[in-house]
Amino acid sequence: MANLQRGTLSRQLTLRHLRVIHGLAEHRLVARVSAALNVTQPAVSKQIAELEEIVGTPIIRRERNRLHLTPVGLRLADHARQVLNQLDRAEFDLQAMASGVAGTVNIGVVSSVAPIVLPQAITLFKNAAPNASLSITEGHFVSLYPRLDAGQFDLLIARTWQPQDLEGIDQTVLLTEPLVVIAGRNHPLAKMEQIDWTEAVGWPWILPQPDSVARRAVDAMFAERGVTPPGNTISSLSLSLNLELLQQMPTLGMFPQSLAKAHVARGDLVVLPLDTGDFLSEARCFWKTGAPQNNSAFALFMQCLSQVSERG
């Protein structure tokens, strides 16, 4: 690979180059990239050739009809994604500031979703609309939904089990992420490489409230695995309390995979080798039909959520 002079990429790379390398990482076919960018296939091939000339090394290798990025191509694609995200965010911020969005958005959210998407979405929202306000209420779907239906919430974010259409309510999938079984690092099961569900249910569990949709889903999951739901339980929505209990007592619980990984990295928890499948993996947004047209602050917050969701 030729030595790049400092500043070479910033001087020679264009947005077209960035979009092409990002498109190659996503689609792996010139035809699909050209369709996604609404340009001709020769134009895409030309951009690839220019990129390889700029960096001084191949960025792709061809295998039958597929294109595979080389290590240099992968690194360049990652940088392109970050630059394009920043440009999209800048455009979003400027448009929001120009519109002078104000008002309040009232949100109901289940505790297992709140720490995954809300911090980033709220940061985007407040940067774009500092004069707008947010109100966040945690709970479970059964307790929160009547408040959405009554107009007390603009938005409800919840994990879903057996989703169905709701009259007068629009909904969309926000994220898909599995739940995993977790325990404190000193739990007797923490160092076991194989665990059976019949053994796991014999321990105390931290579970959702008995009258919640999530609890019904949990009971169904245990039944699908041929075991009776644990009888020794603590019903709690508080993530901070649950973390303390997991570290101080030999209890088991369930966390979203990304949240569990963060606490594993800190040494607080371990993920147990128990397969939960796609149980409660889908989180959705619910809002009253027509709400985005009637509330500019709500419409902006939905755009923020969408950006966070797309970034994964």
mmCIF file of C-alpha atoms in Angstrom:
data_model
loop_
_atom_site.group_PDB
_atom_site.id
_atom_site.type_symbol
_atom_site.label_atom_id
_atom_site.label_comp_id
_atom_site.label_asym_id
_atom_site.label_seq_id
_atom_site.Cartn_x
_atom_site.Cartn_y
_atom_site.Cartn_z
ATOM 1 C CA MET A 1 0.000 0.000 0.000
ATOM 2 C CA ALA A 2 1.401 3.383 -0.995
ATOM 3 C CA ASN A 3 2.169 5.831 1.809
ATOM 4 C CA LEU A 4 -0.586 8.416 1.982
ATOM 5 C CA GLN A 5 0.433 12.021 2.533
ATOM 6 C CA ARG A 6 -1.430 13.604 5.446
ATOM 7 C CA GLY A 7 -4.521 15.340 4.133
ATOM 8 C CA THR A 8 -4.664 13.348 0.890
ATOM 9 C CA LEU A 9 -8.031 11.723 1.665
ATOM 10 C CA SER A 10 -9.641 14.932 2.888
ATOM 11 C CA ARG A 11 -8.530 16.724 -0.285
ATOM 12 C CA GLN A 12 -9.447 14.049 -2.812
ATOM 13 C CA LEU A 13 -12.348 12.058 -1.398
ATOM 14 C CA THR A 14 -15.822 13.314 -2.300
ATOM 15 C CA LEU A 15 -19.252 12.503 -0.908
ATOM 16 C CA ARG A 16 -19.794 10.291 -3.956
ATOM 17 C CA HIS A 17 -16.747 8.229 -3.009
ATOM 18 C CA LEU A 18 -17.976 7.906 0.581
ATOM 19 C CA ARG A 19 -21.461 6.862 -0.487
ATOM 20 C CA VAL A 20 -20.083 4.276 -2.912
ATOM 21 C CA ILE A 21 -17.762 2.601 -0.385
ATOM 22 C CA HIS A 22 -20.547 2.651 2.213
ATOM 23 C CA GLY A 23 -22.912 1.154 -0.362
ATOM 24 C CA LEU A 24 -20.422 -1.586 -1.226
ATOM 25 C CA ALA A 25 -20.179 -2.548 2.440
ATOM 26 C CA GLU A 26 -23.959 -2.865 2.625
ATOM 27 C CA HIS A 27 -24.898 -4.356 -0.750
ATOM 28 C CA ARG A 28 -21.777 -6.112 -2.152
ATOM 29 C CA LEU A 29 -23.106 -5.850 -5.705
ATOM 30 C CA VAL A 30 -22.430 -2.980 -8.086
ATOM 31 C CA ALA A 31 -25.981 -3.276 -9.454
ATOM 32 C CA ARG A 32 -27.489 -2.867 -5.985
ATOM 33 C CA VAL A 33 -25.200 0.025 -5.130
ATOM 34 C CA SER A 34 -26.111 1.797 -8.356
ATOM 35 C CA ALA A 35 -29.812 1.273 -7.651
ATOM 36 C CA ALA A 36 -29.481 2.503 -4.068
ATOM 37 C CA LEU A 37 -27.600 5.627 -5.151
ATOM 38 C CA ASN A 38 -29.633 6.128 -8.328
ATOM 39 C CA VAL A 39 -26.553 6.206 -10.546
ATOM 40 C CA THR A 40 -25.343 3.991 -13.393
ATOM 41 C CA GLN A 41 -23.195 0.899 -12.825
ATOM 42 C CA PRO A 42 -20.287 2.382 -14.852
ATOM 43 C CA ALA A 43 -20.400 5.405 -12.534
ATOM 44 C CA VAL A 44 -20.049 3.131 -9.508
ATOM 45 C CA SER A 45 -17.149 1.260 -11.116
ATOM 46 C CA LYS A 46 -15.482 4.604 -11.888
ATOM 47 C CA GLN A 47 -15.782 5.689 -8.258
ATOM 48 C CA ILE A 48 -14.251 2.381 -7.118
ATOM 49 C CA ALA A 49 -11.299 2.851 -9.488
ATOM 50 C CA GLU A 50 -10.791 6.415 -8.246
ATOM 51 C CA LEU A 51 -10.892 5.244 -4.615
ATOM 52 C CA GLU A 52 -8.256 2.606 -5.283
ATOM 53 C CA GLU A 53 -6.067 5.163 -7.020
ATOM 54 C CA ILE A 54 -6.401 7.570 -4.086
ATOM 55 C CA VAL A 55 -5.546 5.021 -1.370
ATOM 56 C CA GLY A 56 -2.972 3.260 -3.552
ATOM 57 C CA THR A 57 -4.241 -0.268 -2.939
ATOM 58 C CA PRO A 58 -7.236 -2.454 -3.863
ATOM 59 C CA ILE A 59 -10.324 -1.882 -1.744
ATOM 60 C CA ILE A 60 -12.349 -4.763 -3.218
ATOM 61 C CA ARG A 61 -11.823 -8.300 -4.430
ATOM 62 C CA ARG A 62 -14.246 -10.026 -6.751
ATOM 63 C CA GLU A 63 -15.572 -13.520 -6.127
ATOM 64 C CA ARG A 64 -18.018 -14.681 -8.792
ATOM 65 C CA ASN A 65 -20.792 -12.072 -8.804
ATOM 66 C CA ARG A 66 -19.993 -10.731 -5.351
ATOM 67 C CA LEU A 67 -17.690 -7.963 -4.213
ATOM 68 C CA HIS A 68 -15.796 -8.316 -0.956
ATOM 69 C CA LEU A 69 -14.039 -5.427 0.696
ATOM 70 C CA THR A 70 -10.356 -5.867 1.475
ATOM 71 C CA PRO A 71 -9.134 -4.964 4.994
ATOM 72 C CA VAL A 72 -8.335 -1.476 3.704
ATOM 73 C CA GLY A 73 -11.760 -1.285 2.076
ATOM 74 C CA LEU A 74 -13.463 -2.345 5.308
ATOM 75 C CA ARG A 75 -11.619 0.298 7.298
ATOM 76 C CA LEU A 76 -12.420 2.955 4.718
ATOM 77 C CA ALA A 77 -16.094 1.902 4.701
ATOM 78 C CA ASP A 78 -16.239 2.244 8.478
ATOM 79 C CA HIS A 79 -14.847 5.775 8.297
ATOM 80 C CA ALA A 80 -17.254 6.606 5.465
ATOM 81 C CA ARG A 81 -20.200 5.421 7.575
ATOM 82 C CA GLN A 82 -19.114 7.651 10.450
ATOM 83 C CA VAL A 83 -18.662 10.696 8.211
ATOM 84 C CA LEU A 84 -22.023 10.189 6.502
ATOM 85 C CA ASN A 85 -23.739 9.740 9.881
ATOM 86 C CA GLN A 86 -22.197 12.977 11.099
ATOM 87 C CA LEU A 87 -23.340 14.821 7.976
ATOM 88 C CA ASP A 88 -26.869 13.418 8.355
ATOM 89 C CA ARG A 89 -26.855 14.498 11.990
ATOM 90 C CA ALA A 90 -25.641 17.994 11.084
ATOM 91 C CA GLU A 91 -28.392 18.345 8.482
ATOM 92 C CA PHE A 92 -30.945 17.083 10.994
ATOM 93 C CA ASP A 93 -29.759 19.526 13.703
ATOM 94 C CA LEU A 94 -29.772 22.518 11.381
ATOM 95 C CA GLN A 95 -33.250 21.750 10.052
ATOM 96 C CA ALA A 96 -34.599 21.311 13.587
ATOM 97 C CA MET A 97 -32.983 24.543 14.795
ATOM 98 C CA ALA A 98 -34.348 26.432 11.801
ATOM 99 C CA SER A 99 -37.843 25.134 12.481
ATOM 100 C CA GLY A 100 -37.741 26.383 16.100
ATOM 101 C CA VAL A 101 -39.363 23.242 17.483
ATOM 102 C CA ALA A 102 -40.817 23.673 20.976
ATOM 103 C CA GLY A 103 -43.427 21.957 23.129
ATOM 104 C CA THR A 104 -43.441 18.797 25.244
ATOM 105 C CA VAL A 105 -43.291 15.095 24.405
ATOM 106 C CA ASN A 106 -44.682 12.712 27.031
ATOM 107 C CA ILE A 107 -43.246 9.218 26.767
ATOM 108 C CA GLY A 108 -44.111 5.957 28.493
ATOM 109 C CA VAL A 109 -41.445 3.261 28.262
ATOM 110 C CA VAL A 110 -40.719 -0.177 29.687
ATOM 111 C CA SER A 111 -37.547 -0.337 31.770
ATOM 112 C CA SER A 112 -35.848 -2.984 29.605
ATOM 113 C CA VAL A 113 -35.862 -0.647 26.587
ATOM 114 C CA ALA A 114 -35.282 2.765 28.202
ATOM 115 C CA PRO A 115 -31.480 2.572 28.702
ATOM 116 C CA ILE A 116 -30.871 1.132 25.229
ATOM 117 C CA VAL A 117 -32.374 3.788 22.959
ATOM 118 C CA LEU A 118 -33.540 6.758 25.019
ATOM 119 C CA PRO A 119 -30.201 8.303 26.096
ATOM 120 C CA GLN A 120 -28.988 8.699 22.507
ATOM 121 C CA ALA A 121 -32.400 9.781 21.205
ATOM 122 C CA ILE A 122 -32.830 12.344 23.994
ATOM 123 C CA THR A 123 -29.330 13.734 23.325
ATOM 124 C CA LEU A 124 -30.138 14.166 19.625
ATOM 125 C CA PHE A 125 -33.490 15.734 20.455
ATOM 126 C CA LYS A 126 -32.195 18.250 22.997
ATOM 127 C CA ASN A 127 -29.277 19.267 20.781
ATOM 128 C CA ALA A 128 -31.697 19.938 17.947
ATOM 129 C CA ALA A 129 -34.520 21.485 19.984
ATOM 130 C CA PRO A 130 -33.237 22.938 23.280
ATOM 131 C CA ASN A 131 -36.539 24.717 23.913
ATOM 132 C CA ALA A 132 -38.582 21.504 23.742
ATOM 133 C CA SER A 133 -39.251 19.362 26.821
ATOM 134 C CA LEU A 134 -39.462 15.636 27.478
ATOM 135 C CA SER A 135 -41.266 13.723 30.202
ATOM 136 C CA ILE A 136 -40.360 10.045 30.694
ATOM 137 C CA THR A 137 -42.450 7.568 32.703
ATOM 138 C CA GLU A 138 -41.366 3.953 33.212
ATOM 139 C CA GLY A 139 -43.762 1.084 33.723
ATOM 140 C CA HIS A 140 -45.049 -2.021 31.975
ATOM 141 C CA PHE A 141 -47.292 -2.149 28.915
ATOM 142 C CA VAL A 142 -50.529 -2.959 30.761
ATOM 143 C CA SER A 143 -50.157 0.046 33.051
ATOM 144 C CA LEU A 144 -48.858 2.443 30.379
ATOM 145 C CA TYR A 145 -51.149 1.704 27.436
ATOM 146 C CA PRO A 146 -54.354 3.185 28.969
ATOM 147 C CA ARG A 147 -52.485 6.476 29.418
ATOM 148 C CA LEU A 148 -51.493 6.455 25.749
ATOM 149 C CA ASP A 149 -55.088 5.719 24.764
ATOM 150 C CA ALA A 150 -56.301 8.558 26.996
ATOM 151 C CA GLY A 151 -53.882 11.025 25.411
ATOM 152 C CA GLN A 152 -51.661 11.384 28.489
ATOM 153 C CA PHE A 153 -48.688 9.969 26.561
ATOM 154 C CA ASP A 154 -47.621 10.954 23.081
ATOM 155 C CA LEU A 155 -45.535 7.813 22.676
ATOM 156 C CA LEU A 156 -45.268 4.364 24.241
ATOM 157 C CA ILE A 157 -42.166 2.211 23.772
ATOM 158 C CA ALA A 158 -42.482 -1.411 24.851
ATOM 159 C CA ARG A 159 -41.312 -4.924 24.156
ATOM 160 C CA THR A 160 -44.024 -6.903 22.432
ATOM 161 C CA TRP A 161 -45.279 -10.432 22.705
ATOM 162 C CA GLN A 162 -47.774 -11.661 20.122
ATOM 163 C CA PRO A 163 -48.233 -8.121 18.659
ATOM 164 C CA GLN A 164 -51.621 -7.191 17.274
ATOM 165 C CA ASP A 165 -53.300 -4.212 15.633
ATOM 166 C CA LEU A 166 -54.773 -1.652 18.030
ATOM 167 C CA GLU A 167 -57.650 0.579 16.909
ATOM 168 C CA GLY A 168 -56.625 4.203 16.505
ATOM 169 C CA ILE A 169 -52.990 3.401 17.291
ATOM 170 C CA ASP A 170 -50.069 3.345 14.867
ATOM 171 C CA GLN A 171 -47.029 1.259 15.657
ATOM 172 C CA THR A 172 -43.633 0.413 14.229
ATOM 173 C CA VAL A 173 -40.749 -1.866 15.144
ATOM 174 C CA LEU A 174 -38.002 0.136 16.860
ATOM 175 C CA LEU A 175 -35.412 -2.567 17.497
ATOM 176 C CA THR A 176 -34.904 -6.300 17.681
ATOM 177 C CA GLU A 177 -32.570 -7.538 20.392
ATOM 178 C CA PRO A 178 -32.655 -10.799 22.364
ATOM 179 C CA LEU A 179 -32.964 -11.030 26.115
ATOM 180 C CA VAL A 180 -30.339 -13.084 27.921
ATOM 181 C CA VAL A 181 -30.309 -14.755 31.336
ATOM 182 C CA ILE A 182 -27.906 -13.069 33.736
ATOM 183 C CA ALA A 183 -26.533 -13.629 37.232
ATOM 184 C CA GLY A 184 -24.073 -11.975 39.584
ATOM 185 C CA ARG A 185 -20.436 -12.936 39.057
ATOM 186 C CA ASN A 186 -20.384 -14.871 42.346
ATOM 187 C CA HIS A 187 -23.504 -16.913 41.606
ATOM 188 C CA PRO A 188 -22.899 -20.687 41.836
ATOM 189 C CA LEU A 189 -24.024 -21.049 38.190
ATOM 190 C CA ALA A 190 -21.684 -18.301 36.937
ATOM 191 C CA LYS A 191 -18.769 -20.596 36.029
ATOM 192 C CA MET A 192 -20.811 -23.458 34.592
ATOM 193 C CA GLU A 193 -20.418 -24.045 30.851
ATOM 194 C CA GLN A 194 -23.671 -26.009 30.548
ATOM 195 C CA ILE A 195 -26.875 -25.320 32.474
ATOM 196 C CA ASP A 196 -30.250 -26.983 32.160
ATOM 197 C CA TRP A 197 -33.470 -25.019 32.512
ATOM 198 C CA THR A 198 -34.676 -27.454 35.171
ATOM 199 C CA GLU A 199 -31.669 -26.448 37.263
ATOM 200 C CA ALA A 200 -32.096 -22.739 36.574
ATOM 201 C CA VAL A 201 -35.714 -22.513 37.730
ATOM 202 C CA GLY A 202 -34.713 -23.810 41.148
ATOM 203 C CA TRP A 203 -33.020 -20.495 41.940
ATOM 204 C CA PRO A 204 -34.700 -17.196 42.860
ATOM 205 C CA TRP A 205 -35.595 -15.075 39.831
ATOM 206 C CA ILE A 206 -36.198 -11.363 39.293
ATOM 207 C CA LEU A 207 -39.168 -11.148 36.935
ATOM 208 C CA PRO A 208 -41.698 -8.586 35.617
ATOM 209 C CA GLN A 209 -44.919 -7.873 37.521
ATOM 210 C CA PRO A 210 -47.437 -10.748 37.552
ATOM 211 C CA ASP A 211 -50.100 -8.704 35.700
ATOM 212 C CA SER A 212 -47.786 -7.595 32.888
ATOM 213 C CA VAL A 213 -47.556 -8.768 29.270
ATOM 214 C CA ALA A 214 -43.870 -9.463 29.844
ATOM 215 C CA ARG A 215 -44.633 -11.801 32.745
ATOM 216 C CA ARG A 216 -47.125 -13.765 30.664
ATOM 217 C CA ALA A 217 -44.460 -14.050 27.978
ATOM 218 C CA VAL A 218 -41.906 -15.225 30.554
ATOM 219 C CA ASP A 219 -44.279 -17.922 31.826
ATOM 220 C CA ALA A 220 -44.896 -19.047 28.233
ATOM 221 C CA MET A 221 -41.148 -19.226 27.597
ATOM 222 C CA PHE A 222 -40.628 -21.475 30.626
ATOM 223 C CA ALA A 223 -43.517 -23.686 29.485
ATOM 224 C CA GLU A 224 -42.011 -23.991 25.988
ATOM 225 C CA ARG A 225 -38.839 -25.295 27.611
ATOM 226 C CA GLY A 226 -40.770 -27.895 29.542
ATOM 227 C CA VAL A 227 -40.357 -26.389 33.005
ATOM 228 C CA THR A 228 -42.706 -24.809 35.517
ATOM 229 C CA PRO A 229 -42.069 -21.081 36.058
ATOM 230 C CA PRO A 230 -40.002 -20.433 39.195
ATOM 231 C CA GLY A 231 -41.963 -20.008 42.394
ATOM 232 C CA ASN A 232 -39.300 -18.059 44.263
ATOM 233 C CA THR A 233 -39.530 -14.670 42.541
ATOM 234 C CA ILE A 234 -39.053 -10.954 43.047
ATOM 235 C CA SER A 235 -41.179 -8.698 40.837
ATOM 236 C CA SER A 236 -39.282 -5.513 40.019
ATOM 237 C CA LEU A 237 -39.089 -2.939 37.215
ATOM 238 C CA SER A 238 -36.108 -1.112 38.707
ATOM 239 C CA LEU A 239 -32.886 -1.843 36.821
ATOM 240 C CA SER A 240 -30.747 -0.247 39.543
ATOM 241 C CA LEU A 241 -32.407 -2.350 42.257
ATOM 242 C CA ASN A 242 -32.189 -5.482 40.120
ATOM 243 C CA LEU A 243 -28.449 -4.942 39.589
ATOM 244 C CA GLU A 244 -27.878 -4.681 43.334
ATOM 245 C CA LEU A 245 -29.960 -7.788 44.014
ATOM 246 C CA LEU A 246 -28.096 -9.785 41.374
ATOM 247 C CA GLN A 247 -24.785 -8.885 42.974
ATOM 248 C CA GLN A 248 -25.870 -9.446 46.579
ATOM 249 C CA MET A 249 -28.144 -12.494 46.248
ATOM 250 C CA PRO A 250 -27.969 -15.762 44.258
ATOM 251 C CA THR A 251 -30.728 -14.583 41.928
ATOM 252 C CA LEU A 252 -31.232 -14.857 38.172
ATOM 253 C CA GLY A 253 -32.819 -12.370 35.824
ATOM 254 C CA MET A 254 -33.062 -11.231 32.206
ATOM 255 C CA PHE A 255 -31.452 -8.234 30.545
ATOM 256 C CA PRO A 256 -31.326 -7.004 26.949
ATOM 257 C CA GLN A 257 -28.188 -8.417 25.346
ATOM 258 C CA SER A 258 -26.447 -5.050 24.843
ATOM 259 C CA LEU A 259 -27.103 -3.967 28.425
ATOM 260 C CA ALA A 260 -25.926 -7.333 29.744
ATOM 261 C CA LYS A 261 -22.703 -7.095 27.708
ATOM 262 C CA ALA A 262 -21.974 -3.666 29.190
ATOM 263 C CA HIS A 263 -22.290 -5.002 32.742
ATOM 264 C CA VAL A 264 -20.293 -8.123 31.899
ATOM 265 C CA ALA A 265 -17.481 -5.856 30.678
ATOM 266 C CA ARG A 266 -17.576 -4.037 34.023
ATOM 267 C CA GLY A 267 -17.382 -7.312 35.907
ATOM 268 C CA ASP A 268 -20.827 -6.913 37.503
ATOM 269 C CA LEU A 269 -22.663 -9.772 35.802
ATOM 270 C CA VAL A 270 -22.272 -12.942 33.787
ATOM 271 C CA VAL A 271 -24.486 -14.200 30.955
ATOM 272 C CA LEU A 272 -25.598 -17.780 31.500
ATOM 273 C CA PRO A 273 -25.630 -20.343 28.646
ATOM 274 C CA LEU A 274 -29.429 -20.613 28.479
ATOM 275 C CA ASP A 275 -31.177 -20.148 25.126
ATOM 276 C CA THR A 276 -34.100 -17.711 25.263
ATOM 277 C CA GLY A 277 -34.704 -17.753 21.494
ATOM 278 C CA ASP A 278 -36.510 -14.670 20.190
ATOM 279 C CA PHE A 279 -38.539 -14.279 23.379
ATOM 280 C CA LEU A 280 -39.561 -10.602 23.815
ATOM 281 C CA SER A 281 -36.823 -9.594 21.372
ATOM 282 C CA GLU A 282 -38.919 -7.008 19.530
ATOM 283 C CA ALA A 283 -39.535 -3.504 20.867
ATOM 284 C CA ARG A 284 -42.125 -1.260 19.251
ATOM 285 C CA CYS A 285 -43.251 2.356 19.308
ATOM 286 C CA PHE A 286 -46.965 3.065 19.715
ATOM 287 C CA TRP A 287 -48.695 6.412 19.152
ATOM 288 C CA LYS A 288 -52.163 7.730 18.382
ATOM 289 C CA THR A 289 -52.912 7.954 14.670
ATOM 290 C CA GLY A 290 -52.187 11.446 13.357
ATOM 291 C CA ALA A 291 -50.026 12.514 16.301
ATOM 292 C CA PRO A 292 -46.900 13.430 14.271
ATOM 293 C CA GLN A 293 -48.905 15.880 12.185
ATOM 294 C CA ASN A 294 -50.316 17.568 15.305
ATOM 295 C CA ASN A 295 -47.136 17.831 17.402
ATOM 296 C CA SER A 296 -43.885 19.001 15.803
ATOM 297 C CA ALA A 297 -41.847 18.118 18.898
ATOM 298 C CA PHE A 298 -43.185 14.569 18.810
ATOM 299 C CA ALA A 299 -42.431 14.295 15.078
ATOM 300 C CA LEU A 300 -38.853 15.431 15.769
ATOM 301 C CA PHE A 301 -38.407 12.925 18.597
ATOM 302 C CA MET A 302 -39.606 10.113 16.319
ATOM 303 C CA GLN A 303 -36.922 11.137 13.810
ATOM 304 C CA CYS A 304 -34.342 10.978 16.602
ATOM 305 C CA LEU A 305 -35.483 7.481 17.559
ATOM 306 C CA SER A 306 -35.279 6.428 13.926
ATOM 307 C CA GLN A 307 -31.708 7.682 13.638
ATOM 308 C CA VAL A 308 -30.657 5.824 16.783
ATOM 309 C CA SER A 309 -32.373 2.652 15.597
ATOM 310 C CA GLU A 310 -30.701 2.806 12.166
ATOM 311 C CA ARG A 311 -27.282 3.175 13.761
ATOM 312 C CA GLY A 312 -27.971 -0.026 15.705
#
